[in-house]
Amino acid sequence: MPNSKSMPRAMRWAIVLGAGAILYFTPFAGLAPAQRHLLAIFAGTIVALVLQPAPMGASVLIATTLLQLTGTLPPAKILSGFANVTVWLIFTAFLFARAITSTGFGMRVGYLFVEWFARTPLTLGYSIAAVGVALAPFVPSDTGRGGGIMYPVTQSIADAFDSKPGPTARRIGSYLMLTGFHTNYPASALFLTSMASNPVMAEFAARIAHVNLSWVNWLRGSILPAILTFTLVPWLLMRLSPPEVRDTAPARDLARRELARMGKPKRQEKLLMAIMLGVMIGWITSPWHSVPNTFVALAGVCAILVFHVMEWDELLGERKAWDALIWFAPLVMMSDSLNETGVIKTLSSAFFSRLHGVPWPLALAVLVIGYLYIHYVFASMTAHALALYPAFLAAALACGCPPMLAALSFAYFSNLDAGITHYGTGSAPLFYGAGYVAQGDWWRIGFILSVANLAIWLGIGPWWQRLVGLW
Amino acid sequence: MPNSKSMPRAMRWAIVLGAGAILYFTPFAGLAPAQRHLLAIFAGTIVALVLQPAPMGASVLIATTLLQLTGTLPPAKILSGFANVTVWLIFTAFLFARAITSTGFGMRVGYLFVEWFARTPLTLGYSIAAVGVALAPFVPSDTGRGGGIMYPVTQSIADAFDSKPGPTARRIGSYLMLTGFHTNYPASALFLTSMASNPVMAEFAARIAHVNLSWVNWLRGSILPAILTFTLVPWLLMRLSPPEVRDTAPARDLARRELARMGKPKRQEKLLMAIMLGVMIGWITSPWHSVPNTFVALAGVCAILVFHVMEWDELLGERKAWDALIWFAPLVMMSDSLNETGVIKTLSSAFFSRLHGVPWPLALAVLVIGYLYIHYVFASMTAHALALYPAFLAAALACGCPPMLAALSFAYFSNLDAGITHYGTGSAPLFYGAGYVAQGDWWRIGFILSVANLAIWLGIGPWWQRLVGLW
């Protein structure tokens, strides 16, 4: 829905309420009224997240209230999303992201990588990709990482080359913006904790497919495809949008100047690094100590507070974290309930019945490709994943697809789908909106890279995941 | 702990951790290790709320993490406080308070009451009391109401009389500050929703005493004692700290000027008034429609957002609400767990065993008086209530006290206890800190009023509550 923001608010409300009302009142074969009402309120909420007639938090609060007033779910169930372990993992990760940004640690990493690796435009591209990867385990938001760290770094480098939107765009700016964007969302696919919706999908996977997408399993499945993507993308973009400059000295000079201006790492940055290292060790070793990821992260937040890396008051001012808590928790609860009450199963078998009898590799391919390109109508990776992941996963299972393979494939493509448009994720309007790349080019390149991603993550990925024994 | 803030941070940490460690490791007759560990972490948290070695939210997050790392409670239980209906009622009430303050509606009510009723210093005192009462159902915080609305109004009136701390304090300033303070916390006792800890006590009462402190029952029990208090207190303060001025024209002039400056009520204020009226009707009629208070309030918040009385972004900036969510929810969960696991019962019978055999009216009197004056060591009404309400209620029940009477008495005195010191609640440092009243006077008057409150709420209250059929 590229132009939803330009649609009058009243019309957007009309579409949201209309869609909800139709589902609410129209009988659907196989669904009891209570199931249908839940589906209607959930679908209305997803449409509201896409069209945004009101801020996401407000839409979700309205949905929450409606669930009670219509008697669709009992009060304790409605609020249960706020006690969800996964929701709090995401919440704490937002606090880490805040610490990374506010201590200046993120920008330092950005410029360090440029100083170290940017010998040619291509290695400059790789160093931008490396920034995203380095920060990904702790910044659970494509938008936060892209908008808060990678975009500012990329923009300053473009400025250092005096490459502006317009005649000088192709000097290096358009290449840098494309590289920043197209290496950011694959970084979201790399770690369980690099995107808010990833742990939620892990939870769905556990309930629907009964497989354990732990922090380590997620990474085992993604590591080779991710290496291929990060190797290919900057190189491919050199072909698709070649920069005119060959000498990257100005970028390294800029990085050196910025690092000099920042001075030595502050006490807080060092502490933060130590804490993040500890948290990551905690996540990786979780099979042995069995402390849930959330509480490992929470211990990290406590350390951040106790050692004054960040003050409590600053944490209270982290609106993104609170926003995510409010709009995420009820959605996760609704998705869970749809699944528990059997709605997903009914819908999935109704819509995907034609796939029955098709060999599972073909069925999986069809489903993943459909799942990827349906993102042309979504403006949020999270809304897409929450709305469709359970149904597509159920459909793949019904076709006999190995559970772990299906769970991983849709999970990775829930992140890779972000690249096809200039509105498909929160960071897209930033990199696109910088003005270096025309819309036609943006879509063309986005499509080409989506094919590359299919080749890597659907063509090679499953063999790799088989090799490491995930299925 | 009046001087906790002046104690070095390390010493405060040492006391918190020491107290917790002693309880954690010292066997206690009748308590299993898991029960003792829970009690230790809870007690340590309460000590931390009083001594504040770290902000309350940070202390509570540390406790939350420790509960998991020590294996004291399962993860789902630890987070369950965040799905508590009562916690969300408190959260939404903070948003109402924000709307009341940010639309200017609160200040308008303040000055209107002064303009209408302030004919003499005594009626000026009554109009200040009326402001508190009028706002109480929607501002669930003694500190919020006192600090955000009543203190600013009171201070401006004192300024209008040119009454400053020092020689001119007794002109009217000291009387106004005392009246503002000593009519604010009884307003917290008046409604279920006028103080954050009230709904939590209602929940305890339901679990421990099996009585229903609904919004209406709470008010039925408090209405007559509250009328007596609000009639007596401004009059008594006229005797205890008589103002020198007799003519209140300057106060009315100020109110008129301020109201003229504010202009006609804004669209938002009118909408807010309508929404608050609707919410109050929803609360009062809840026995008929059985929508829980929380969802009535949530519907009000939705209306506030839909009609743009307040924007989502402003709501996200309401730190007090988020702070309360974080520090409140785990504490409520811990209190609940202490009760569920039988710790409260064991402790209560250990500490209050001597009261057995005493006639219940005497036992209740002893317990209430003890509960009231133990507040000399507390800096927060909420910490006091969360820590001691369940144990004192259980003790009263063990002595044969009628459950509803006991539940109400401790609930009301959980608010009335705030008046005895200049640090017993968040608004006290404000009214006291204005500098109009010397510390000796403050304590002396606080003690006299506590005796008056005992006479009214413990002497007359039970008869009234009997008369209206509450027990």
Short mmCIF file of C-alpha atoms in Angstrom, two decimals, chain A residues 61 64 75 78-83 88 322 325-327 329-330, chain B residues 79-96 199-200 203 293-295 297-298 301 312 315 321-322 325 328-329 332:
data_model
loop_
_atom_site.label_atom_id
_atom_site.label_comp_id
_atom_site.label_asym_id
_atom_site.label_seq_id
_atom_site.Cartn_x
_atom_site.Cartn_y
_atom_site.Cartn_z
CA LEU A 61 -5.28 -0.60 22.14
CA THR A 64 -7.60 -4.90 22.78
CA PRO A 75 -9.78 -10.40 30.20
CA ILE A 78 -6.36 -10.44 26.51
CA LEU A 79 -3.62 -9.05 28.74
CA SER A 80 -1.54 -12.24 28.67
CA GLY A 81 0.59 -10.91 25.81
CA PHE A 82 2.19 -8.51 28.26
CA ALA A 83 3.53 -11.42 30.29
CA TRP A 88 10.08 -8.93 26.98
CA TRP A 322 7.31 1.24 25.08
CA LEU A 325 5.55 -3.28 24.08
CA ILE A 326 2.05 -1.87 23.58
CA TRP A 327 1.53 -2.74 19.95
CA ALA A 329 2.14 -7.79 22.99
CA PRO A 330 -1.57 -7.87 22.07
CA LEU B 79 6.35 -11.95 34.15
CA SER B 80 2.71 -12.58 35.04
CA GLY B 81 2.47 -9.28 36.90
CA PHE B 82 2.58 -7.52 33.55
CA ALA B 83 -0.66 -9.23 32.52
CA ASN B 84 -2.39 -8.30 35.75
CA VAL B 85 -5.69 -6.51 35.17
CA THR B 86 -5.11 -4.30 38.20
CA VAL B 87 -1.71 -3.19 36.99
CA TRP B 88 -3.25 -2.03 33.73
CA LEU B 89 -6.01 -0.16 35.52
CA ILE B 90 -3.29 1.79 37.29
CA PHE B 91 -1.42 2.29 34.06
CA THR B 92 -4.45 3.72 32.26
CA ALA B 93 -5.22 5.94 35.23
CA PHE B 94 -1.78 7.51 34.85
CA LEU B 95 -2.68 8.31 31.27
CA PHE B 96 -5.86 10.01 32.42
CA PRO B 199 -6.82 -1.56 43.38
CA VAL B 200 -3.93 -3.78 44.42
CA GLU B 203 -7.06 -7.66 44.79
CA ASN B 293 -12.82 -1.57 35.47
CA THR B 294 -9.59 -1.90 33.50
CA PHE B 295 -11.35 -2.25 30.18
CA ALA B 297 -10.64 2.74 31.55
CA LEU B 298 -8.96 1.35 28.43
CA VAL B 301 -7.96 5.88 26.73
CA TRP B 312 -0.07 8.71 21.02
CA LEU B 315 1.29 9.12 25.81
CA ALA B 321 3.06 5.55 33.61
CA TRP B 322 5.87 3.37 32.24
CA LEU B 325 4.27 -0.38 35.04
CA PHE B 328 4.58 -2.08 40.13
CA ALA B 329 3.86 -5.22 38.16
CA VAL B 332 2.26 -7.12 42.78
#
